[in-house]
Coordinates of C-alpha atoms in Angstrom, one line a residue:
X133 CA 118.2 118.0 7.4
X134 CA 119.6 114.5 7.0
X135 CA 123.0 114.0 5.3
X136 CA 122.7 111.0 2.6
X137 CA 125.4 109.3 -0.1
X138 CA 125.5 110.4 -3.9
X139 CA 124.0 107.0 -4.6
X140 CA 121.1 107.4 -2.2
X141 CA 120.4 110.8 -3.8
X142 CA 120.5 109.6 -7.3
X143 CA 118.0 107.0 -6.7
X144 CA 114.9 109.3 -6.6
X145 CA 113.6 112.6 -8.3
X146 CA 113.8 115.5 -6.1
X147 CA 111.8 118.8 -6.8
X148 CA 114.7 120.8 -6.1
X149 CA 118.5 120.3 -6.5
X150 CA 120.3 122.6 -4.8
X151 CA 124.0 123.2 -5.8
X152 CA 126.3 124.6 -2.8
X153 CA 125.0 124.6 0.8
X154 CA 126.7 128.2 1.5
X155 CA 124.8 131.6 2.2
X156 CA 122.9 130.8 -0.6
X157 CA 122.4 127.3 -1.3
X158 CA 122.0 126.9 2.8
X159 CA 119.2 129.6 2.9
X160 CA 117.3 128.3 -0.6
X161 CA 117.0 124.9 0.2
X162 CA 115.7 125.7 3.9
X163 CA 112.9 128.3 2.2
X164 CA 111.7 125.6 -0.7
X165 CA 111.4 123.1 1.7
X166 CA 109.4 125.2 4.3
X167 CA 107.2 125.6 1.1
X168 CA 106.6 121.8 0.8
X169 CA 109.2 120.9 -2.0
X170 CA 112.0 118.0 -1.6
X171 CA 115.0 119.3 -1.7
X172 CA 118.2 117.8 -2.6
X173 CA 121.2 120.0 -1.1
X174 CA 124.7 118.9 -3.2
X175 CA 128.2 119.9 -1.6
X176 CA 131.6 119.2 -2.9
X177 CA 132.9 119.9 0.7
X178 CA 131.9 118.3 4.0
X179 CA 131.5 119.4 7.4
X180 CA 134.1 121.1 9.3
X181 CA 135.0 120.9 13.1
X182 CA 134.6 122.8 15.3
X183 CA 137.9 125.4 16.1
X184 CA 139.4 124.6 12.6
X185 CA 141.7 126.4 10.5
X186 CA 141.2 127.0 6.6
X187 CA 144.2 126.1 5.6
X188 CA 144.4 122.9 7.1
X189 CA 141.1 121.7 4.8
X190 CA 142.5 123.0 1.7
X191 CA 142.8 121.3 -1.6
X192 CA 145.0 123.2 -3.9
X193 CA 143.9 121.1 -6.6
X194 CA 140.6 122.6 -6.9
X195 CA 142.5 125.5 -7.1
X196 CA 142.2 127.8 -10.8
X197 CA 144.5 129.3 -12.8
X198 CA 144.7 133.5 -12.1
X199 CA 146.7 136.0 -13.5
X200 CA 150.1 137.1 -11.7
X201 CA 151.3 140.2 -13.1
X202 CA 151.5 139.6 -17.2
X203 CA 152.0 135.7 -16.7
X204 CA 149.8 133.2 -14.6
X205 CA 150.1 131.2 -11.9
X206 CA 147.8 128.6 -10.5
X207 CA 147.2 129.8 -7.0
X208 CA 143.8 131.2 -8.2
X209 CA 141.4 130.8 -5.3
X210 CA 137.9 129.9 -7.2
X211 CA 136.1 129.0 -3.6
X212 CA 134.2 130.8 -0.9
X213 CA 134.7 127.8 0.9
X214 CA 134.4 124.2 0.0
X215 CA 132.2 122.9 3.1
X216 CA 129.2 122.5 4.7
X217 CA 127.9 126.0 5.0
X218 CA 130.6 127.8 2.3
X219 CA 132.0 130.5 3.1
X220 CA 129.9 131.5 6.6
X221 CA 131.6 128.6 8.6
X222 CA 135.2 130.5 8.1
X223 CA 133.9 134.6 7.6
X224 CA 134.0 137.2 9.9
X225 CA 130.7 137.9 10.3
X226 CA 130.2 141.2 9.1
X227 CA 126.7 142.0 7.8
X228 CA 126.2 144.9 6.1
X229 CA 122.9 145.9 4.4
X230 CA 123.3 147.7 0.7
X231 CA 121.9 150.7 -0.7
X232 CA 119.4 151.3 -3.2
X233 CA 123.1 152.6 -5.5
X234 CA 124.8 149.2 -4.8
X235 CA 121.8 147.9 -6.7
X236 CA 121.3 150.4 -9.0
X237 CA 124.7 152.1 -9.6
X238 CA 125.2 154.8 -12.6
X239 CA 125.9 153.5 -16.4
X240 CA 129.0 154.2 -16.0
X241 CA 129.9 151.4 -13.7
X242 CA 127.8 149.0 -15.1
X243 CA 130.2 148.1 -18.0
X244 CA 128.2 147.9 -21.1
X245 CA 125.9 150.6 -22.7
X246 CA 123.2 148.4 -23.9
X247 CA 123.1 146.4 -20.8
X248 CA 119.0 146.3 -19.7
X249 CA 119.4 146.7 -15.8
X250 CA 117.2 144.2 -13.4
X251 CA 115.8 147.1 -11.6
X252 CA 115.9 145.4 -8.2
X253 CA 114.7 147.5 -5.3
X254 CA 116.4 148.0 -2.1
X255 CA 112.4 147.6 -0.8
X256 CA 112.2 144.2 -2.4
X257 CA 115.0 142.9 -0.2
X258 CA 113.7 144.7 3.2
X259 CA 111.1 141.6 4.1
X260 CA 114.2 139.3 3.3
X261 CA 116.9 141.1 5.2
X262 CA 114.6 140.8 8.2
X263 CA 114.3 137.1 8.1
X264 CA 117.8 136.7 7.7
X265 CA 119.2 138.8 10.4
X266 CA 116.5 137.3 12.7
X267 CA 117.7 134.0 11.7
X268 CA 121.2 134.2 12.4
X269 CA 120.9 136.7 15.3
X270 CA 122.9 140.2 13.5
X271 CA 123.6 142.7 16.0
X272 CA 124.4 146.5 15.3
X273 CA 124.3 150.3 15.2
X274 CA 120.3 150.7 15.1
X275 CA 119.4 153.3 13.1
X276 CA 122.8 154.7 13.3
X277 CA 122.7 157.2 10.4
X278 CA 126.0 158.3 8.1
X279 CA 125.4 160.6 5.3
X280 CA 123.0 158.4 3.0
X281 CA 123.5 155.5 5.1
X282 CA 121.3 154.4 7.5
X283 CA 121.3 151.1 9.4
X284 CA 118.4 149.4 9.9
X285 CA 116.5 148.7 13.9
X286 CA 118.1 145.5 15.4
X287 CA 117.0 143.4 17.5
X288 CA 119.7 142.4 19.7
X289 CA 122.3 146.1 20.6
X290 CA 125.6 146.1 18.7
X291 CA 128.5 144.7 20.2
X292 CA 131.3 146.3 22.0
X293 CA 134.3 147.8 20.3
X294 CA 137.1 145.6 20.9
X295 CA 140.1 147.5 22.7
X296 CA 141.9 148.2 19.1
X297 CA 138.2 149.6 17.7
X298 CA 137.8 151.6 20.6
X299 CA 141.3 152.7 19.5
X300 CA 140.3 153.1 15.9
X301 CA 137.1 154.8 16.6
X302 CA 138.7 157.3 18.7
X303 CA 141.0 158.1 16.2
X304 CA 138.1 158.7 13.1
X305 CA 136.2 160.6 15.6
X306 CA 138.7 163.1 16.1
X307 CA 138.9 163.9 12.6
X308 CA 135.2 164.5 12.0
X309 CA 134.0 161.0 11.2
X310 CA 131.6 158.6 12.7
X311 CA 133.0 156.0 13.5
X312 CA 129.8 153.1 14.4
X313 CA 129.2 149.6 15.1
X314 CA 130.5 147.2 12.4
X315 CA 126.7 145.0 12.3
X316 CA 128.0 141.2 13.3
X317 CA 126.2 137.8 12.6
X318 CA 128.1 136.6 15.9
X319 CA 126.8 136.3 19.6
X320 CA 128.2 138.1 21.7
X321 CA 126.7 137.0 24.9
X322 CA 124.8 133.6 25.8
X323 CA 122.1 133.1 23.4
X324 CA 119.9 130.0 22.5
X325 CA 122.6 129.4 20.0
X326 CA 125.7 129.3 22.4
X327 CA 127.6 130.7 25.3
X328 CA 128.7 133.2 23.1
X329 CA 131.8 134.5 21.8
X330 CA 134.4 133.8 24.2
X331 CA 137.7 134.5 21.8
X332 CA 138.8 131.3 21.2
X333 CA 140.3 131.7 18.0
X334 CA 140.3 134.9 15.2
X335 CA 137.2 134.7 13.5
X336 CA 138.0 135.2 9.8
X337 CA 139.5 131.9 8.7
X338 CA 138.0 129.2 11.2
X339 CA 135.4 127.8 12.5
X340 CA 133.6 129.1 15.6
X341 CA 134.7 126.6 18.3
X342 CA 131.6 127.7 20.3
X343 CA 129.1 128.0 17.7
X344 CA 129.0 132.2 18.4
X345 CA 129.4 132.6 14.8
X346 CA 126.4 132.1 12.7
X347 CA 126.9 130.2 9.7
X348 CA 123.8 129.2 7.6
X349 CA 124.1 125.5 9.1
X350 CA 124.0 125.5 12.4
X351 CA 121.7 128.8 12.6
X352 CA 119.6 128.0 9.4
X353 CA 119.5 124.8 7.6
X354 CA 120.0 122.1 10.9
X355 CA 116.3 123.8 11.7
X356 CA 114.8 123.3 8.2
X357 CA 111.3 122.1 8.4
X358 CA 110.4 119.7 5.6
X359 CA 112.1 117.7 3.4
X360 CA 116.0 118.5 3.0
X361 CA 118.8 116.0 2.4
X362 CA 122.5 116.8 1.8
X363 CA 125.3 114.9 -0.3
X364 CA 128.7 115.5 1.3
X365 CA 131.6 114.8 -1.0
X366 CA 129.5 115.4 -4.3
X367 CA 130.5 117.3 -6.8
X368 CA 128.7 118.7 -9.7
X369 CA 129.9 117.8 -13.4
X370 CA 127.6 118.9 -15.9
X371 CA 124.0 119.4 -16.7
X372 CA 122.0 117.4 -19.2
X373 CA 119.0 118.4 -21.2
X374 CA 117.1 116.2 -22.9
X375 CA 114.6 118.7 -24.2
X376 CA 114.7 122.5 -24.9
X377 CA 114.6 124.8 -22.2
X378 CA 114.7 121.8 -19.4
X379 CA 117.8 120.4 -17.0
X380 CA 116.7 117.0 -16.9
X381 CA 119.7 116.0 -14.9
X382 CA 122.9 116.8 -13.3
X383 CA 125.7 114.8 -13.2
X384 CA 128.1 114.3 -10.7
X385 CA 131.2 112.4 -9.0
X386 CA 130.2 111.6 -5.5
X387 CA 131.4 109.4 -3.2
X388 CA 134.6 107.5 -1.5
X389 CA 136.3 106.3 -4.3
X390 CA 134.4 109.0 -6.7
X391 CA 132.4 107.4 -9.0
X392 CA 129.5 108.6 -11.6
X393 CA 126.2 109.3 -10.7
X394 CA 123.0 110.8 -12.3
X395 CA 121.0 113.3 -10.1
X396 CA 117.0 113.8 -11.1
X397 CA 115.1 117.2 -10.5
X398 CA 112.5 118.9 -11.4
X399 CA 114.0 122.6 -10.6
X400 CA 118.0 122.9 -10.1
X401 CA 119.2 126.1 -8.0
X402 CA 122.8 127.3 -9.1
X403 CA 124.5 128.6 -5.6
X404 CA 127.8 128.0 -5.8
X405 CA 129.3 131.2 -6.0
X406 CA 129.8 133.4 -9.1
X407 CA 132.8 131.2 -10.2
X408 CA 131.7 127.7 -9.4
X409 CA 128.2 127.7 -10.8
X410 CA 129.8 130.0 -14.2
X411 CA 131.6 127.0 -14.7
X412 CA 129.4 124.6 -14.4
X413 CA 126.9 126.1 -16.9
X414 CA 130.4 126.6 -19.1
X415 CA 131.0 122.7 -18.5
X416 CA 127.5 121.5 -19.7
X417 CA 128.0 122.7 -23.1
X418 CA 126.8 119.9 -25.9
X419 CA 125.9 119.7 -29.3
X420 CA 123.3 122.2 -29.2
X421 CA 124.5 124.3 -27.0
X422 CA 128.4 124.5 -27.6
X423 CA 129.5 127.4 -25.3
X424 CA 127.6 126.0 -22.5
X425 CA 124.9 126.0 -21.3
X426 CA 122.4 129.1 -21.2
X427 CA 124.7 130.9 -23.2
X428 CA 122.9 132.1 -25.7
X429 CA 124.0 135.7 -25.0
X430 CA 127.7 134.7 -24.7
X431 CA 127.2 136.4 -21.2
X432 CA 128.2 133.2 -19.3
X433 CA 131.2 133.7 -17.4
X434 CA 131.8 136.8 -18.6
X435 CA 131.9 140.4 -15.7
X436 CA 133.3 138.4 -13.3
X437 CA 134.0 141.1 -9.8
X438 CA 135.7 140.5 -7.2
X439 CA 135.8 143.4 -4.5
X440 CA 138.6 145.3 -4.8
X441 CA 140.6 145.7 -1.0
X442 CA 143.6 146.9 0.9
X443 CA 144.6 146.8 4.4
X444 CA 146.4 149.4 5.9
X445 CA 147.9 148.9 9.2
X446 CA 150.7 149.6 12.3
X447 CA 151.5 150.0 15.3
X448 CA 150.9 152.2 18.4
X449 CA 153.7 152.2 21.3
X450 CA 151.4 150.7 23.9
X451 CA 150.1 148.0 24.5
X452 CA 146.5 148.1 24.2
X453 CA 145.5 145.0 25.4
X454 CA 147.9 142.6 28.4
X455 CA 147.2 139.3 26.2
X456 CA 147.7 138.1 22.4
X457 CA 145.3 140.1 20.3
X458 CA 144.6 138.3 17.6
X459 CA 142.0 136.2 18.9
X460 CA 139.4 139.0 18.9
X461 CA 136.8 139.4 16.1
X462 CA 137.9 140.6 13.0
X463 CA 135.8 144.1 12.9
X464 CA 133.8 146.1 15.4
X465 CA 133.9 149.4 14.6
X466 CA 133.5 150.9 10.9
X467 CA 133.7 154.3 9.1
X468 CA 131.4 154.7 6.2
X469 CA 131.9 158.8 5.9
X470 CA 134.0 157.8 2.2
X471 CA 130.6 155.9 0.7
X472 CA 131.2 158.6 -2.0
X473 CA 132.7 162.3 -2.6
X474 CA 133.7 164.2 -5.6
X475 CA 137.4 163.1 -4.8
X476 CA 136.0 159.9 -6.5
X477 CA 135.8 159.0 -9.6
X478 CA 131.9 158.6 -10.6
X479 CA 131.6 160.1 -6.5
X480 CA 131.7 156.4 -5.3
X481 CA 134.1 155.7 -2.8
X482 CA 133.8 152.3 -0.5
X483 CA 134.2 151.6 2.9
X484 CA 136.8 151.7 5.8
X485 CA 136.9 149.0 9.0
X486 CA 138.7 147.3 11.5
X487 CA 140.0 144.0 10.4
X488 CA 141.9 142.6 13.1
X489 CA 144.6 141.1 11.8
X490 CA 145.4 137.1 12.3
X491 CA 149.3 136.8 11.2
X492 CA 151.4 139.4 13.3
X493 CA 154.3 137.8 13.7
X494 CA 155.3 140.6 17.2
X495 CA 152.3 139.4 18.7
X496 CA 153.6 138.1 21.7
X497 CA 155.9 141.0 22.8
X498 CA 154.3 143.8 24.4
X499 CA 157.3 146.1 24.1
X500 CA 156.9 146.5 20.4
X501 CA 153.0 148.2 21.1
X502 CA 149.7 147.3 19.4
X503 CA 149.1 146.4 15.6
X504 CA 146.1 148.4 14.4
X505 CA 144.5 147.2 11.0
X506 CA 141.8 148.6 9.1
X507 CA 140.9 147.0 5.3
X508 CA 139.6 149.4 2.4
X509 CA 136.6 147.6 0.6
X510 CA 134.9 149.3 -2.5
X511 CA 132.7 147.4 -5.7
X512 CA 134.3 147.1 -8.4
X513 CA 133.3 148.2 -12.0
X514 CA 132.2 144.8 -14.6
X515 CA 134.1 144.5 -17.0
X516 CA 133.3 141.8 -19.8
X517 CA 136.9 140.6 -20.3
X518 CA 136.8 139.8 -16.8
X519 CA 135.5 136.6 -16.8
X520 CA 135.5 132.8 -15.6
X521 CA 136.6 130.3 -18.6
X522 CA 137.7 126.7 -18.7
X523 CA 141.6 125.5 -19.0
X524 CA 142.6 123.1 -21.7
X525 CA 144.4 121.4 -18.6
X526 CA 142.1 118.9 -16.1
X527 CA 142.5 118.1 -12.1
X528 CA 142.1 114.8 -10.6
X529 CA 138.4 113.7 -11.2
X530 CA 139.2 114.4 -15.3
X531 CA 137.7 117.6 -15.3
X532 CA 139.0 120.9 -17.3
X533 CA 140.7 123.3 -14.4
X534 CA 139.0 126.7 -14.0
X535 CA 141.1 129.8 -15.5
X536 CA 140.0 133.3 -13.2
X537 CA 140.9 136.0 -16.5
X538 CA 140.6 139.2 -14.1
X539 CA 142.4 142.5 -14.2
X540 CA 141.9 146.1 -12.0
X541 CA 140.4 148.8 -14.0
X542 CA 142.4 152.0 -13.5
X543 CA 140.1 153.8 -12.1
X544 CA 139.1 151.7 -9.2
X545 CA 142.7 151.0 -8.4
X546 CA 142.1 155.2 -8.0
X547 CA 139.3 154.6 -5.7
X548 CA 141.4 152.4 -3.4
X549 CA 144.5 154.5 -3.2
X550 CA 142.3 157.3 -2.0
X551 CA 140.3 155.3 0.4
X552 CA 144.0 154.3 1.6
X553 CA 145.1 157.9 2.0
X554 CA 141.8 158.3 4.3
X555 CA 142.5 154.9 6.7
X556 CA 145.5 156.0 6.7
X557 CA 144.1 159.5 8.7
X558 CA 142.7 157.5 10.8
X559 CA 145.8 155.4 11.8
X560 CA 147.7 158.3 12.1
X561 CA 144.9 159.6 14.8
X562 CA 144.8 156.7 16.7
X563 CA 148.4 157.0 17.6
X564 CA 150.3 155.1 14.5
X565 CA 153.6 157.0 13.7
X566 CA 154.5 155.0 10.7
X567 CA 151.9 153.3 8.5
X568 CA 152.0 150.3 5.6
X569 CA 150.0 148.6 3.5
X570 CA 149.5 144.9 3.0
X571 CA 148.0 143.3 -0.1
X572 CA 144.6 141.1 0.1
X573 CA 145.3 139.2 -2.7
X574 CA 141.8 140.3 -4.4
X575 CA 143.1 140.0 -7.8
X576 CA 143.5 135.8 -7.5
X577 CA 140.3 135.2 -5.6
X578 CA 137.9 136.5 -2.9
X579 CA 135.2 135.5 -0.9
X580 CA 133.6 138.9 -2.5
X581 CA 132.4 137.1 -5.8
X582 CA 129.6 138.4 -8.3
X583 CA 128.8 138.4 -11.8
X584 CA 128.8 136.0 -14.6
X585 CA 125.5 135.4 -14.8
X586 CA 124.2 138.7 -14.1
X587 CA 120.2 139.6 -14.3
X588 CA 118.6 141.7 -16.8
X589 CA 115.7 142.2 -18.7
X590 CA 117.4 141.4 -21.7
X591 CA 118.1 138.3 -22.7
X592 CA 120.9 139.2 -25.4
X593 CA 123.3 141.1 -22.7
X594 CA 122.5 139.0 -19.2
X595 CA 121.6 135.6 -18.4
X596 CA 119.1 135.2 -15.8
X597 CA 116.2 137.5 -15.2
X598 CA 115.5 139.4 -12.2
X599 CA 113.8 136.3 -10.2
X600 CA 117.6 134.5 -11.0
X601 CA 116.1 131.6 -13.7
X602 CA 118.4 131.6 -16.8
X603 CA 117.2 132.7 -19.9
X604 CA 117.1 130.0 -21.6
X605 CA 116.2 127.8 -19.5
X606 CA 112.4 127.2 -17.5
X607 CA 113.9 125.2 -14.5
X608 CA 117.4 126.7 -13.5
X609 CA 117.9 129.8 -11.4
X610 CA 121.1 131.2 -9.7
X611 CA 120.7 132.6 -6.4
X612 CA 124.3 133.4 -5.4
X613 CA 126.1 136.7 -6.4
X614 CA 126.6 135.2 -9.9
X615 CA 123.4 137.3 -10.8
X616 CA 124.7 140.7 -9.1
X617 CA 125.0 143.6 -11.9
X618 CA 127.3 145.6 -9.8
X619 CA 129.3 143.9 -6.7
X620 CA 128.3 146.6 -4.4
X621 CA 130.7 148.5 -1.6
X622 CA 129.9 146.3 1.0
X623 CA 130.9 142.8 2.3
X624 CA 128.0 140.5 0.3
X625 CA 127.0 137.8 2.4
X626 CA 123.7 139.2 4.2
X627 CA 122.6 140.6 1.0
X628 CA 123.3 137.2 -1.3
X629 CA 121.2 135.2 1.4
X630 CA 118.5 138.0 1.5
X631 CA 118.4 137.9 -2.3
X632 CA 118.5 134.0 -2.3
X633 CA 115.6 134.2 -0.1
X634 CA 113.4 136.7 -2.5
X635 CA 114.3 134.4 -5.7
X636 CA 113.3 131.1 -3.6
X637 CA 110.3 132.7 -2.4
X638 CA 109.3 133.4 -6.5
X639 CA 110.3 129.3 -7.3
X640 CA 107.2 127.6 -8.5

């Protein structure tokens, strides 16, 4: 991997261009290289350092406008990161495999009747999860089984609870549940990655100071074999195509000051999360194409999901632990016993697991006890007014500002309250008198992103097939969760790289 300037880039024809360098992008461009193709790797972002916190690399002018309660506000978070490596250089590391259901839910929660599925199977993905948890070293429960659910054979052993998990697992066990190792892409011990995790900081919302954490840089593309070059600071404007069926070009601003440039590809790859690459496809509309590009169906955009989650947490009268907890790892212990039940509607519940949490404000007085925190995560349903669409207002380089249009449906805001009632059991056993619950701010923006430009077999109600290439186009695919039907009840990441690694694979 060698880093190079927007100019450098745009002097020569690549046979890929890449957009985003997150678990996607990161994972695509290190696959089509391996295969023998140039790769051209574009990121708006740049690279972080070590030990640093989110909010201190954020640009609220990238940010989009979201819905707040009937009005709008523009606090919409449209990112899963913008940096070198996305979202995996600030996420907690939890890396959960789906089910064959997450792929292939019921019609009910797929949104539209006439909607041809992509029939993805969970077998299709097996060779891929494999690779990917190899690559960035996932530890867990092997072949820990509950209900449906059964983890797959690691090879490294899960980690240790930390002392609130063992707290929390305690708890769920006492009420019948099985409580199990949440799987990690983090190193525990000394690996050939790192000295390991040594708890320098809380892991959800910086970057590992010690490289424990495996993002899809340091772990994936820093070891790509071939050719692979990366523009920092480069943002993608529009696509051009100069005959049907063909990108012949991207545009983009690039540089310090910005200024225009003219990327050449033979293939383009779409990973910039379901938001970012919607919009992109929305901003290269034209004369021929005037609701953007590969819209034929109207689909672009639209379905947008974004994991629906609650945390529910409080205190025990103890202290569990003699120094500041909240510099342990976000989860180690979950409780998947509420995948689904007939308390639910459809029978699909979601999942319940320790989230450490990184803002208690009584952290440093032991007299007031421990804070125990568990989040509720569950799919939410598509829904086609849910959708990513462009402002008549533009940010700084010109461009128009991105407007989130996304609203709860009923019946998973059911879902969540009675996945809330059941960490709240848990709580309750583990010692917590008196429980509340704290927002996650879903409903403005999430790292959980999927949809609009979901795969299906037909080209009138999706946009991409199932091997991610649009429609409508012979040389664009999307490999991020843009192409997801349903967003699944687990935390994305592992399977959006495994599926980024099936669809490179398929690139010819």
């Amino acid at each position: 991997m060698r880093i190079i300037s927007a100019r450098d880039a745009a002097s020569r024809t690549f046979d890929v261009c890449v957009v985003g360098s997150g678990a996607s992008g990161a994972i695509s461009a290190t696959v089509l290289a391996e295969r023998g193709f140039s790769v051209l790797v574009l990121e708006q972002g740049t690279a972080i350092p070590p030990g640093t916190n989110h909010d201190d690399v954020e640009d609220p002018d990238t940010w989009a406008y979201a819905r707040d309660g009937d009005g709008w506000s523009k606090e919409g978070y449209p990112w899963s990161a913008m940096a070198l490596g996305g979202g995996t250089v600030f996420y907690g590391g939890i890396s959960f495999r789906y089910q064959q259901r997450d792929l292939d839910p019921p019609p009910a929660l797929l949104g539209a009747a006439d909607y041809a599925h992509w029939g993805l199977q969970l077998a299709e993905l097996e060779p891929h999860y494999q690779w990917v948890e190899d690559r960035l070293g996932v530890s867990g429960p092997s072949n820990g089984r509950v209900g449906d659910y059964t983890f797959p054979s690691y090879g490294l052993g899960a980690l240790p609870h930390t002392p609130m998990g063992n707290a929390l697992a305690q708890g769920a066990r006492s009420l019948g549940f099985t409580p199990l190792a949440t799987p990690m892409a983090i190193s525990g011990n000394r690996d050939r990655h790192g000295p390991g995790c040594a708890e320098l900081t809380p892991c959800t919302g910086f970057t590992c100071p010690v490289n424990a954490k495996a993002d899809v840089v340091s772990r994936i593309l820093a070891h790509a074999q071939g050719d692979v070059s990366v523009a920092l600071h480069t943002r993608a404007v529009q696509f051009a195509a100069s005959v049907p069926r063909k990108a012949s070009r991207l545009e983009v601003l690039g540089g310090s000051p910005r200024t225009w440039h003219s990327i050449h590809a033979d293939r383009f790859v779409l990973a910039a999360n379901a938001i970012q690459s919607a919009a992109l496809l929305l901003r290269s509309a034209d004369r021929r194409e005037p609701h953007g590009m590969g819209n034929s169906s109207g689909q672009v955009g639209r379905h947008l999901a974004m994991k629906n989650s609650i945390y529910v947490r409080g205190r025990v009268a103890e202290r569990i632990v003699a120094h500041q907890p909240l510099r342990h790892r976000y989860s180690s212990v979950c409780v998947l016993d509420h995948l689904d039940g007939d308390e639910f509607p459809e029978q699909i519940g979601g999942i319940i697991y320790e989230a450490n949490p990184w803002d208690d404000p009584e952290a440093d007085r032991p007299e007031v006890g421990s804070l125990l925190q568990l989040e509720c995560l569950l799919g939410d349903r598509p829904q086609a007014d849910n959708a990513v669409r462009l402002a008549n207002s533009r940010d700084r380089d010109g461009l128009l500002r991105i407007v989130m249009d996304y609203r709860q449906h009923p019946l998973d805001m059911k879902r969540l309250c009675i996945l809330q009632d059941k960490a709240k059991d848990v709580l309750h056993a583990a010692g917590v008198e008196q429980t509340e619950v704290a927002a996650s701010g879903f409903e403005t923006g999430s790292t959980h992103l999927h949809g609009t430009l979901r795969a299906g077999d037909d080209p009138t109600t999706s946009v991409t097939d199932r091997t991610g290439r649009l429609h409508d186009y012979d040389n664009v695919w999307s490999v991020d969760g843009a192409t997801f039907p349903f967003a699944g009840n687990f935390n994305p990441t592992l399977t959006i790289q495994a599926n980024a690694r099936r669809i490179a694979v398929g690139i010819s």
